[in-house]
Amino acid sequence: MLEIKNLHVNVEDQEILKGLNLKVNKGEVHSIMGPNGSGKSTLAQVLAGRDSYKITEGEIIFEGKDLLKLSPEDRACEGIFMAFQYPVEIPGVANTYLLREALNSIRKYHGEEPLKHIEFAKFAKEKMKVMDMEDNLLKRAVNEGFSGGEKKRNEIFQMQILEPKLAILDETDSGLDIDALKIVADGVNALGSPERAFVIITHYQRILDYIVPDFVHVLVDGKIVKSGGKELALELEKKGYGWIEEEKTAANS
Amino acid sequence: MSVDLEKLAEQEYKYGFVTDVEQEIAPAGLNEDVIRMISARKNEPQWLLEWRLNAYKHWLTMKEPKWPNVHYSPIDYQAISYYAAPKKMETLESLDDLDPEIKETYDKLGIPLEEQKMLAGVAVDAIFDSVSVITTFKEKLAEEGVIFCSISEAVQEHPELVKKYLGSVVPHNDNFFAALNTAVFTDGSFVYIPKGVRCPMELSTYFRINAENTGQFERTLIIAEEGSYVSYLEGCTAPMRDENQLHAAVVELIAHKDATIKYSTIQNWYPGDSEGKGGIYNFVTKRGRCLGQNSHISWTQVETGSAITWKYPSCILEGDNSVGEFYSVALTNRRQQADTGTKMIHIGKNTSSTIITKGISAGFGQNTYRGLVQIGKDATGARNYSQCDSMLIGDKCGAHTFPYIEVKNSTAQMEHEASTSKIGEDQIFYCQQRGLSAEDAVSLIVNGFCKDVFKELPFEFAVEAEKLLSISLEGSVG
């Protein structure tokens, strides 16, 4: 589904990603872990199409298409969704309005008829239940006055509505209490499907108790330095990142 | 794909066509003879002619205001023609008599004049250059005693009402442009709602400038008797031309005891091209008097057109417990300039006023809010709430705010909030990541910003306003 080959990315002339490789197949859950500043969020932003990141080398193929040639909205329409680490507020724009516009824009891209208000409302209501969200959250302006937990839950709710092929969760778990974490995880698991893949970017092993990854990758200094199964996450939790960096240094010397 | 907020492209102005119709156009220039000609053409009584001439004399002594925060080359008032009317006008008994070219013009503008085709419950007065070409639903309104006709017709049919109220809100010597309007006004709408009547439909006037090198000077007068209610809407468009055209209107509203007037404007005059060439100079005086107790005047305006806008729809709150409201969205894109706001003059006791303005600047647009809230010494218990928000799109545009507050009574309660925000690339990117194009994202964000004002518009027009705003913003991101 997604193949990243030798990706090099600069931000303001500083190289952040230094030759990253990653392959994600349908139905897989990948977790990307790593210390602060290792390039995790950069990877998420680049996949979503943020233009302040400069790709100096490498390629990204998504469903057979050159992803780097697509605009952010076309990537979204092709089925890429990113749950933002810091979701923005859009005053005056109702959550439901943004989502209906977004969903209909994606449907239009695929030559489908737009959903009518009533159809959309019914669809949204069902998804609200999964996320244990109050009805008024639909009518409220996008993220305006939402608590940190509400914002994150809203991201997953949006993912539920847009039903992407590939969902990238950028530190969705940070700042969540254990109850909110469970709800977010339930929301992700409810979408689990052999046709869909997830990339979960996180600092902590905690969320992986609820969303079980098929692969765990450790990103250090712009490169994936170690990959493994879910047990790797537990090992990281116990030992921290230091031992991997030492391993890497040893390997290089 | 980059979101370059600075790149501005030419937007298309849909209403820029010219109607080919035989017109009678007065020679350019302003003098007493022209005024006498206009008055004679309209078969006006002597007092009205004298009022016009008096205004003209005052105008000659007045100076064009220089305090607005707008810049334009001097206007040559002798190069403008002050009267233009389609030839086949005379007495129009029914729509069948209307010049098909003019009818087609309104069809193209989306204002069909056949009553059966119109939006249910909206009566229209169509003004083409200097004259009203037709007023719809007149008979139906007459059943309720509502008078809705052109002001020229009102002068003939209801002279006592016109004489009593014309100039009672905006005197002939009020300001430079109002004096000019008084001297040469040609047509406009007249509305009279009798005591206790709730006007059964929305009333609207559609202004169209067509002729070249002419000015449009309309005069609107709305009177709401005790306990009555009316909602009135005006829309305006003009052809695309390289020359600037002057539009100097006066609107007067009178609300008696317990009466309510809601006045909404969707202004979409030609804004000029991306270099600032052409476009309408929109210099308008709008004012309402809340004469009686518990009277209520509400102005809502969506200003997206004109090269230059200079207008301050105001309320004079004379009656105790009277209420004034001003809701405004003003958009300046390309080289447009707007200096707009309101005046709320509190005279009666327990009067209250609300001001909510949303200024949006894109391109090289300059947007100024200018407002005055004045609490007189006898206005015990007066309250005002003002909220002035500005949004900037790109970094070549400007937003300016000049709020004036004068309080002469210590019991007054005043609240003023203001904000300036830049439309964020983060917001646009967020919407794009959800599947919207950058342009749709901007229009979504801007419409959200304007929501508090749009909700004051009659429903169908709120939808129109949202669309208009999106069109006017086209090309503001690329």
XYZ file of C-alpha atoms in Angstrom:
731
model
C 0.000 0.000 0.000
C 2.675 2.448 1.110
C 6.325 2.295 0.274
C 8.833 4.894 1.406
C 12.254 4.601 -0.178
C 15.372 6.397 1.000
C 13.489 9.500 2.125
C 15.551 12.577 2.913
C 13.745 15.645 4.238
C 14.989 19.082 5.192
C 13.341 21.636 7.405
C 14.895 25.076 7.123
C 18.116 23.612 5.680
C 18.477 21.104 8.461
C 18.217 17.470 7.462
C 15.620 15.748 9.636
C 14.946 12.495 7.793
C 18.121 10.876 6.509
C 17.221 7.991 4.282
C 14.089 6.467 5.764
C 12.641 3.238 4.391
C 9.275 1.816 5.317
C 6.814 -0.587 3.745
C 3.242 -0.848 4.937
C 0.832 -3.442 3.554
C -2.949 -3.531 3.718
C -4.349 -4.679 7.027
C -1.156 -3.944 8.967
C -0.660 -1.806 12.042
C 2.746 -0.198 12.289
C 4.013 1.703 15.260
C 6.796 4.215 14.977
C 8.556 5.060 18.192
C 11.584 7.117 18.941
C 13.035 9.843 21.126
C 12.131 13.531 20.811
C 13.464 15.147 17.690
C 14.062 11.894 15.859
C 11.778 12.919 12.958
C 8.522 11.087 13.793
C 6.198 14.052 13.288
C 8.146 15.159 10.236
C 7.354 11.813 8.657
C 3.645 12.263 9.400
C 3.602 15.817 7.987
C 5.459 14.780 4.844
C 2.996 11.961 4.211
C 0.101 14.406 4.609
C 1.707 16.883 2.219
C 2.763 19.811 4.375
C 4.705 22.162 2.116
C 7.193 23.562 4.613
C 9.121 20.278 4.438
C 11.581 19.905 1.617
C 12.109 16.469 0.132
C 15.681 16.330 -1.139
C 15.831 12.656 -2.046
C 13.754 9.506 -2.177
C 10.229 8.598 -3.100
C 6.904 7.637 -1.606
C 4.570 5.328 -3.491
C 1.005 5.012 -2.256
C -1.321 2.546 -3.979
C 0.905 2.664 -7.034
C 0.912 6.467 -7.220
C 3.740 8.929 -6.684
C 2.454 10.506 -3.493
C 4.844 13.460 -3.613
C 3.184 14.677 -6.805
C -0.253 14.926 -5.171
C -1.696 17.963 -3.375
C -2.645 17.483 0.296
C -6.347 17.353 -0.593
C -5.765 14.785 -3.336
C -3.813 12.645 -0.882
C -6.780 12.879 1.489
C -9.108 11.925 -1.350
C -6.838 8.976 -2.217
C -7.381 7.735 1.326
C -4.666 9.186 3.544
C -5.787 10.539 6.872
C -3.672 12.156 9.537
C -4.816 12.616 13.111
C -3.023 15.820 14.060
C -0.878 16.109 17.117
C -2.164 19.644 17.631
C -5.577 19.959 15.939
C -6.359 23.591 15.005
C -9.471 25.504 15.960
C -11.706 26.905 13.221
C -14.087 29.392 14.854
C -17.638 29.543 13.501
C -17.326 26.407 11.364
C -19.429 23.612 12.807
C -17.696 20.271 13.131
C -20.483 18.609 11.202
C -20.181 21.174 8.416
C -16.457 20.642 7.896
C -16.922 16.897 7.917
C -19.814 16.885 5.476
C -17.895 19.151 3.111
C -14.816 16.980 3.455
C -16.657 13.711 2.950
C -18.518 15.071 -0.054
C -15.321 16.427 -1.531
C -13.781 12.961 -1.252
C -16.915 11.351 -2.718
C -16.818 13.798 -5.605
C -13.175 12.872 -6.272
C -14.332 9.284 -6.697
C -17.284 10.283 -8.864
C -19.853 9.541 -6.169
C -22.964 11.541 -5.374
C -22.720 13.843 -2.351
C -24.460 12.713 0.843
C -27.560 14.697 1.695
C -27.830 16.453 5.059
C -30.105 13.812 6.519
C -28.029 10.894 5.281
C -24.908 12.476 6.669
C -26.529 13.240 10.019
C -27.609 9.613 10.375
C -24.157 8.351 9.448
C -22.458 10.777 11.854
C -24.789 9.803 14.705
C -23.717 6.152 14.477
C -20.065 7.122 14.595
C -20.686 9.411 17.569
C -21.757 6.387 19.579
C -18.495 4.569 18.912
C -16.540 7.551 20.164
C -18.816 8.144 23.139
C -19.196 11.795 22.098
C -21.984 14.130 23.020
C -24.294 15.274 20.243
C -23.466 18.925 20.718
C -19.864 18.247 19.731
C -21.090 17.928 16.158
C -22.664 21.368 16.225
C -19.797 23.090 18.001
C -17.155 24.892 15.983
C -14.228 22.710 14.941
C -12.082 22.138 18.045
C -13.028 25.533 19.467
C -12.968 25.393 23.246
C -12.422 21.625 23.149
C -10.306 20.130 25.914
C -7.117 18.380 24.840
C -8.827 15.005 25.165
C -11.878 16.159 23.195
C -9.667 17.373 20.380
C -7.941 14.017 20.085
C -11.215 12.153 20.242
C -12.558 14.465 17.570
C -9.633 13.520 15.328
C -10.490 9.848 15.625
C -14.159 10.640 15.097
C -13.222 12.429 11.866
C -11.234 9.373 10.853
C -14.313 7.235 11.468
C -16.355 9.460 9.180
C -13.795 9.662 6.381
C -12.893 5.949 6.502
C -9.368 6.297 5.065
C -7.233 3.537 3.584
C -4.194 4.653 5.529
C -4.491 6.423 8.868
C -1.509 8.125 10.457
C -1.910 8.914 14.131
C 0.598 11.547 15.180
C 0.990 11.192 18.950
C -2.743 10.914 19.366
C -2.181 9.257 22.735
C -0.163 12.031 24.338
C -2.073 14.049 26.886
C -4.873 11.513 27.209
C -6.022 10.009 30.485
C -6.578 6.279 30.581
C -10.344 6.454 29.866
C -9.880 8.720 26.862
C -7.049 6.509 25.669
C -9.353 3.486 25.708
C -12.017 5.343 23.749
C -9.496 6.460 21.162
C -8.157 2.912 20.884
C -11.691 1.519 20.536
C -12.288 4.028 17.772
C -9.193 2.858 15.943
C -9.925 -0.829 16.477
C -13.504 -0.385 15.267
C -12.066 0.652 11.914
C -9.635 -2.252 11.755
C -9.983 -4.049 8.448
C -7.900 -6.183 6.097
C -8.192 -3.307 3.614
C -6.889 -0.617 5.930
C -3.523 0.177 7.447
C -2.459 2.264 10.429
C 0.759 4.053 11.262
C 0.792 4.964 14.923
C 3.407 7.445 15.981
C 3.956 7.467 19.702
C 6.400 8.031 22.509
C 4.930 5.476 24.816
C 4.188 1.811 24.750
C 0.931 2.485 26.641
C -1.381 2.875 23.622
C -0.008 -0.354 22.171
C -1.673 -2.258 25.018
C -4.949 -1.355 23.342
C -3.985 -1.189 19.683
C -1.779 -4.158 19.008
C 0.839 -3.406 16.345
C 2.079 -5.931 13.818
C 5.376 -4.066 13.543
C 7.248 -1.679 15.758
C 9.924 0.559 14.252
C 12.408 2.643 16.137
C 13.264 5.956 14.556
C 16.491 7.537 15.689
C 18.136 10.535 14.074
C 16.077 10.393 10.900
C 16.417 6.677 10.179
C 14.645 3.525 11.208
C 17.311 1.752 13.184
C 15.408 -1.244 14.440
C 12.206 -3.028 13.540
C 10.441 -5.832 15.299
C 7.159 -7.156 16.594
C 5.101 -5.787 19.465
C 7.601 -7.176 22.000
C 10.073 -4.534 20.829
C 7.803 -1.866 22.241
C 7.856 -3.559 25.631
C 11.611 -3.782 25.524
C 11.842 -0.073 24.722
C 9.522 0.693 27.588
C 11.851 -1.166 29.949
C 15.209 -0.048 28.612
C 14.529 3.317 26.967
C 16.117 4.307 23.661
C 19.688 4.494 24.883
C 20.576 0.867 24.224
C 19.475 1.081 20.600
C 21.615 4.118 20.014
C 24.532 2.294 21.603
C 23.836 -0.719 19.417
C 23.820 1.544 16.392
C 27.075 3.189 17.320
C 28.639 -0.203 17.868
C 27.407 -1.408 14.488
C 28.784 1.645 12.754
C 32.216 1.484 14.334
C 1.153 21.762 -3.670
C 1.896 25.005 -1.952
C -0.604 27.364 -0.463
C 0.701 30.749 -1.468
C -1.561 33.213 0.235
C 0.008 36.165 -1.474
C -0.669 35.197 -5.021
C -3.751 36.913 -6.231
C -5.437 36.088 -9.443
C -8.181 37.819 -11.296
C -11.586 36.751 -10.122
C -14.473 36.771 -12.441
C -17.235 39.307 -11.885
C -20.342 37.579 -13.131
C -22.532 40.637 -13.431
C -20.270 42.750 -15.586
C -22.341 42.714 -18.769
C -23.955 45.748 -20.372
C -27.576 45.881 -21.502
C -28.132 47.363 -24.916
C -31.209 49.488 -24.438
C -32.199 52.838 -25.831
C -31.734 55.367 -23.097
C -32.335 58.981 -22.460
C -29.204 60.345 -20.861
C -28.834 63.903 -19.665
C -25.710 65.742 -20.832
C -22.850 65.537 -18.348
C -22.609 68.280 -15.783
C -24.389 69.607 -12.743
C -26.187 72.918 -12.512
C -29.609 74.255 -11.558
C -30.988 73.528 -15.023
C -30.163 69.840 -14.699
C -31.913 69.737 -11.338
C -34.948 71.530 -12.796
C -34.934 69.054 -15.669
C -34.922 66.044 -13.333
C -37.669 67.555 -11.218
C -39.774 68.433 -14.271
C -39.254 64.985 -15.776
C -40.690 63.573 -12.587
C -43.485 66.082 -12.457
C -42.551 67.089 -8.950
C -44.323 69.613 -6.739
C -42.694 72.990 -6.167
C -41.584 72.250 -2.583
C -39.544 69.281 -3.741
C -37.802 71.294 -6.459
C -36.998 74.005 -3.935
C -35.642 71.415 -1.519
C -33.383 70.076 -4.252
C -32.142 73.530 -5.222
C -31.529 74.394 -1.602
C -29.453 71.232 -1.196
C -27.518 72.104 -4.345
C -26.695 75.547 -2.982
C -25.418 73.979 0.217
C -23.463 71.385 -1.694
C -21.615 74.095 -3.594
C -20.301 75.411 -0.260
C -19.302 71.979 1.055
C -16.053 70.089 0.695
C -15.696 66.438 -0.159
C -14.752 64.633 3.058
C -11.091 63.748 3.271
C -11.140 61.972 6.635
C -12.074 58.494 5.375
C -9.171 56.080 5.182
C -9.486 55.683 1.405
C -7.511 57.044 -1.521
C -8.771 57.915 -4.985
C -8.224 60.517 -7.675
C -10.470 63.563 -7.485
C -13.974 63.108 -8.888
C -14.988 65.517 -11.636
C -18.601 66.182 -10.793
C -19.098 68.014 -14.075
C -18.128 64.926 -16.083
C -20.965 62.836 -14.713
C -24.419 62.573 -16.183
C -27.070 62.837 -13.499
C -29.970 61.235 -15.271
C -30.275 58.086 -17.374
C -33.529 56.332 -18.102
C -34.564 53.642 -20.568
C -36.655 55.341 -23.281
C -39.638 53.039 -23.377
C -40.613 53.935 -19.839
C -43.439 56.373 -19.459
C -46.316 54.525 -17.816
C -45.806 50.876 -17.271
C -49.082 49.111 -16.627
C -47.829 45.564 -16.559
C -44.722 43.487 -17.035
C -45.663 42.980 -20.697
C -44.864 46.641 -21.307
C -41.362 46.320 -19.916
C -38.543 46.483 -22.454
C -37.568 42.845 -23.069
C -33.890 43.792 -22.878
C -34.362 45.061 -19.348
C -36.417 42.066 -18.348
C -33.659 39.842 -19.663
C -31.104 41.807 -17.679
C -32.893 40.998 -14.463
C -33.315 37.363 -15.516
C -29.557 37.186 -16.068
C -28.997 38.685 -12.653
C -31.189 35.978 -11.192
C -34.034 38.333 -10.344
C -36.969 37.195 -12.494
C -39.611 39.893 -12.417
C -42.564 37.632 -13.145
C -44.340 37.267 -9.828
C -44.955 33.543 -10.272
C -41.252 32.897 -10.826
C -40.009 34.868 -7.875
C -38.906 33.591 -4.550
C -42.107 33.017 -2.661
C -42.747 35.911 -0.372
C -40.352 38.480 -1.783
C -41.585 41.616 -3.519
C -39.091 43.449 -5.744
C -38.656 47.041 -6.865
C -36.252 46.970 -9.828
C -34.234 50.135 -10.349
C -32.357 50.497 -13.621
C -29.973 53.443 -13.625
C -32.076 56.423 -12.601
C -35.560 54.964 -12.626
C -37.662 52.235 -11.123
C -38.735 49.919 -13.934
C -41.204 47.766 -12.073
C -42.446 46.893 -8.624
C -43.905 43.437 -8.098
C -46.660 42.203 -5.765
C -48.011 45.722 -5.347
C -51.650 44.639 -5.283
C -51.076 41.878 -2.781
C -49.286 44.275 -0.453
C -51.968 46.902 -0.884
C -54.503 44.487 0.618
C -52.656 44.873 3.911
C -52.340 48.614 3.423
C -48.617 48.321 2.741
C -47.322 50.816 0.230
C -44.324 49.617 -1.767
C -43.467 51.639 -4.845
C -40.790 53.817 -6.344
C -40.193 57.110 -4.618
C -41.171 58.981 -7.802
C -44.530 57.290 -7.693
C -44.882 58.004 -3.969
C -44.308 61.706 -4.657
C -47.344 61.595 -6.965
C -49.565 59.195 -5.047
C -48.697 59.870 -1.416
C -47.311 63.406 -1.348
C -48.297 64.030 2.277
C -46.223 61.081 3.546
C -43.235 61.983 1.404
C -43.355 65.613 2.456
C -43.626 64.691 6.118
C -40.731 62.245 6.220
C -38.333 62.951 3.355
C -35.213 64.562 4.804
C -36.444 64.078 8.365
C -33.625 61.633 9.094
C -30.915 62.836 6.720
C -31.334 66.593 6.200
C -30.455 68.170 2.861
C -27.234 69.628 4.244
C -26.166 66.579 6.265
C -22.951 65.825 4.431
C -21.347 66.357 1.044
C -22.707 63.220 -0.617
C -26.130 63.428 1.023
C -26.473 67.023 -0.204
C -25.494 65.930 -3.704
C -28.023 63.127 -3.542
C -30.759 65.469 -2.363
C -30.100 67.769 -5.310
C -30.149 65.098 -7.989
C -31.747 61.919 -6.633
C -33.701 60.211 -9.357
C -35.428 57.223 -7.894
C -35.446 54.714 -5.113
C -37.952 52.748 -3.110
C -40.704 53.936 -0.845
C -42.187 51.742 1.847
C -44.997 52.518 4.246
C -46.230 49.954 6.754
C -49.441 51.001 8.497
C -50.114 50.686 12.213
C -50.082 47.146 13.566
C -49.280 45.487 10.239
C -46.660 42.818 9.925
C -45.556 43.079 6.303
C -46.520 39.706 4.789
C -43.435 39.373 2.606
C -39.824 40.441 2.343
C -39.493 43.659 0.369
C -36.458 44.153 -1.783
C -34.962 46.621 -4.189
C -32.541 45.584 -6.854
C -30.279 48.361 -8.074
C -28.604 48.057 -11.439
C -26.241 50.616 -12.921
C -26.096 50.200 -16.697
C -25.433 53.472 -18.516
C -21.896 54.724 -18.946
C -20.508 57.839 -17.263
C -23.589 58.250 -15.147
C -24.012 58.365 -11.437
C -26.696 56.561 -9.547
C -28.338 58.602 -6.850
C -31.199 56.775 -5.291
C -33.219 57.684 -2.293
C -35.038 55.174 -0.165
C -37.568 56.004 2.501
C -39.122 53.460 4.833
C -41.738 54.325 7.417
C -42.955 51.780 9.958
C -45.983 52.956 11.917
C -46.734 51.934 15.496
C -46.464 48.191 16.120
C -45.568 47.297 12.536
C -42.794 45.085 11.160
C -40.929 45.028 7.874
C -37.888 43.237 6.536
C -36.279 44.908 3.542
C -33.384 43.826 1.389
C -31.373 45.576 -1.285
C -28.980 44.133 -3.835
C -26.765 45.907 -6.330
C -24.614 45.117 -9.379
C -23.033 47.052 -12.232
C -21.237 46.368 -15.541
C -17.466 46.065 -15.707
C -16.017 49.321 -16.956
C -12.627 50.931 -16.875
C -13.979 54.227 -15.586
C -15.076 54.699 -12.017
C -18.754 55.345 -11.501
C -20.288 57.184 -8.612
C -23.108 55.817 -6.517
C -24.269 58.201 -3.801
C -27.449 56.997 -2.166
C -29.427 58.089 0.851
C -31.595 55.757 2.887
C -33.892 56.995 5.616
C -35.740 54.753 8.053
C -38.376 55.814 10.551
C -39.582 53.421 13.224
C -42.468 54.525 15.404
C -43.475 53.042 18.770
C -43.068 49.242 18.952
C -42.170 49.075 15.258
C -39.319 46.999 13.824
C -37.371 47.582 10.605
C -34.820 45.063 9.456
C -32.734 46.433 6.589
C -30.323 44.099 4.827
C -27.899 44.926 2.049
C -25.964 42.662 -0.241
C -23.702 45.039 -2.109
C -21.892 43.646 -5.108
C -21.107 46.641 -7.292
C -18.283 46.080 -9.742
C -15.089 46.224 -7.628
C -12.644 47.177 -10.393
C -9.923 44.962 -11.820
C -6.816 43.613 -10.120
C -4.877 46.783 -10.930
C -7.551 48.917 -9.310
C -8.910 50.192 -12.609
C -12.616 50.917 -12.736
C -15.231 50.000 -10.171
C -17.936 51.843 -8.310
C -17.401 54.563 -5.739
C -20.039 53.707 -3.208
C -20.588 56.762 -1.015
C -23.768 56.185 0.888
C -25.605 57.769 3.806
C -27.936 55.415 5.647
C -29.627 56.338 8.850
C -32.626 55.310 10.869
C -34.560 57.048 13.607
C -36.045 54.952 16.369
C -38.645 57.567 17.157
C -41.012 55.683 19.412
C -40.653 53.637 22.566
C -39.478 50.050 22.031
C -38.784 50.696 18.392
C -36.122 48.605 16.759
C -33.898 49.145 13.730
C -31.481 46.517 12.561
C -28.965 47.014 9.752
C -27.252 44.021 8.219
C -24.798 44.542 5.393
C -22.640 42.280 3.298
C -20.284 44.485 1.319
C -18.227 42.611 -1.225
C -18.235 44.928 -4.217
C -17.249 48.537 -5.102
C -13.803 49.967 -5.604
C -14.388 52.250 -2.637
C -17.012 51.948 0.044
C -17.839 54.782 2.395
C -20.905 54.101 4.482
C -22.054 54.146 8.064
C -25.609 52.869 8.501
C -26.629 54.449 11.772
C -29.379 54.510 14.391
C -30.648 57.445 16.353
C -32.238 55.916 19.433
C -34.706 58.575 20.513
C -37.531 56.488 21.950
C -37.073 54.992 25.404
C -36.107 51.302 25.313
C -35.404 51.494 21.606
C -32.886 49.112 20.059
C -30.332 49.636 17.298
C -28.284 46.911 15.682
C -25.544 46.845 13.076
C -24.199 43.627 11.645
C -21.606 43.939 8.932
C -19.370 41.845 6.747
C -17.034 43.886 4.569
C -14.655 42.170 2.210
C -11.878 43.945 0.352
C -9.900 41.986 -2.185
C -7.530 43.121 -4.954
C -7.292 46.963 -4.707
C -10.623 47.524 -3.000
C -10.906 49.970 -0.128
C -13.651 50.147 2.444
C -14.218 52.590 5.277
C -17.412 51.462 6.885
C -19.068 51.161 10.259
C -21.925 52.712 12.143
C -23.086 55.398 14.516
C -25.304 54.563 17.467
C -26.667 57.720 19.016
C -28.364 56.998 22.349
C -30.833 59.699 23.349
C -33.722 57.879 25.062
C -33.594 56.007 28.355
C -32.648 52.321 28.488
C -31.720 52.305 24.845
C -29.451 49.544 23.690
C -27.286 48.920 20.681
C -25.268 46.046 19.304
C -22.469 46.313 16.753
C -20.919 43.213 15.238
C -18.540 43.715 12.338
C -16.357 41.332 10.403
C -13.780 42.866 8.101
C -11.924 40.613 5.699
C -8.936 41.839 3.742
C -7.242 39.935 0.957
C -4.960 40.907 -1.916
C -4.101 44.591 -1.585
C -7.449 45.355 0.046
C -7.704 47.951 2.793
C -10.513 47.552 5.278
C -11.406 50.135 7.893
C -13.997 49.930 10.625
C -15.085 53.319 11.884
C -17.788 53.547 14.490
C -19.233 55.981 16.969
C -21.223 55.099 20.066
C -22.588 58.198 21.706
C -24.512 58.168 24.980
C -26.367 61.416 25.575
C -26.726 62.957 29.022
C -30.363 61.884 29.385
C -29.827 58.363 28.113
C -29.959 56.736 31.532
C -29.385 53.002 31.482
C -28.051 52.899 27.939
C -26.065 49.857 26.855
C -23.805 49.072 23.964
C -21.989 45.957 22.930
C -19.450 46.230 20.129
C -17.417 43.482 18.595
C -15.111 44.283 15.691
C -13.193 41.419 14.191
C -10.737 41.624 11.323
C -9.266 38.833 9.281
C -6.260 39.137 7.021
C -5.543 36.853 4.098
C -2.010 37.341 2.844
C 0.404 40.080 3.899
C -0.207 42.902 1.392
C -3.605 43.881 2.783
C -4.595 45.944 5.780
C -7.178 46.148 8.544
C -7.828 49.313 10.525
C -10.211 50.041 13.375
C -11.327 53.454 14.603
C -13.877 53.081 17.376
C -15.129 56.314 18.934
C -16.996 56.250 22.229
C -18.575 59.329 23.796
C -20.417 58.878 27.071
C -22.212 61.705 28.841
C -24.242 59.613 31.261
C -22.520 57.661 34.017
C -25.096 54.849 34.092
C -24.095 53.667 30.632
C -22.729 50.170 30.167
C -20.276 49.816 27.337
C -18.529 46.732 26.079
C -16.057 46.715 23.257
C -14.221 43.694 21.915
C -11.913 43.636 18.955
C -9.724 41.032 17.356
C -7.467 40.717 14.370
C -6.503 37.334 13.053
C -4.586 36.075 10.126
C -6.106 33.192 8.323
C -3.709 30.467 9.282
C -1.869 28.140 6.961
C -2.436 25.605 9.729
C -6.192 26.000 9.362
C -6.021 25.701 5.596
C -3.754 22.670 5.765
C -6.046 21.016 8.293
C -9.011 21.368 5.918
C -6.912 20.204 2.964
C -5.884 17.116 4.903
C -9.580 16.380 5.276
C -10.072 16.576 1.509
C -10.940 20.233 0.745
C -9.097 22.362 -1.788
C -7.228 25.400 -0.468
C -9.861 27.688 -1.970
C -12.745 25.791 -0.422
C -10.871 25.819 2.860
C -10.495 29.617 2.787
C -14.134 30.068 1.940
C -15.152 27.677 4.732
C -12.992 29.478 7.275
C -14.137 32.942 6.170
C -17.785 31.943 6.185
C -17.301 30.589 9.691
C -15.757 33.923 10.668
C -18.829 35.755 9.309
C -21.411 33.438 10.802
C -22.615 35.843 13.495
C -23.580 38.308 10.773
C -24.980 35.876 8.198
C -27.407 34.470 10.717
C -29.072 37.886 10.812
C -29.926 37.722 7.093
C -33.174 36.250 5.772
C -32.454 32.595 5.018
C -32.319 32.669 1.188
C -30.071 35.689 1.281
C -27.738 34.156 3.817
C -27.131 31.372 1.316
C -26.554 33.992 -1.414
C -24.165 35.902 0.816
C -22.075 32.806 1.501
C -21.826 32.095 -2.206
C -20.983 35.688 -2.991
C -18.219 35.714 -0.418
C -16.734 32.552 -1.893
C -16.809 34.051 -5.391
C -15.289 37.310 -4.198
C -12.457 35.391 -2.569
C -11.700 33.362 -5.656
C -8.086 33.776 -6.557
C -7.062 34.929 -3.101
C -5.099 31.703 -2.695
C -3.180 29.996 -5.420
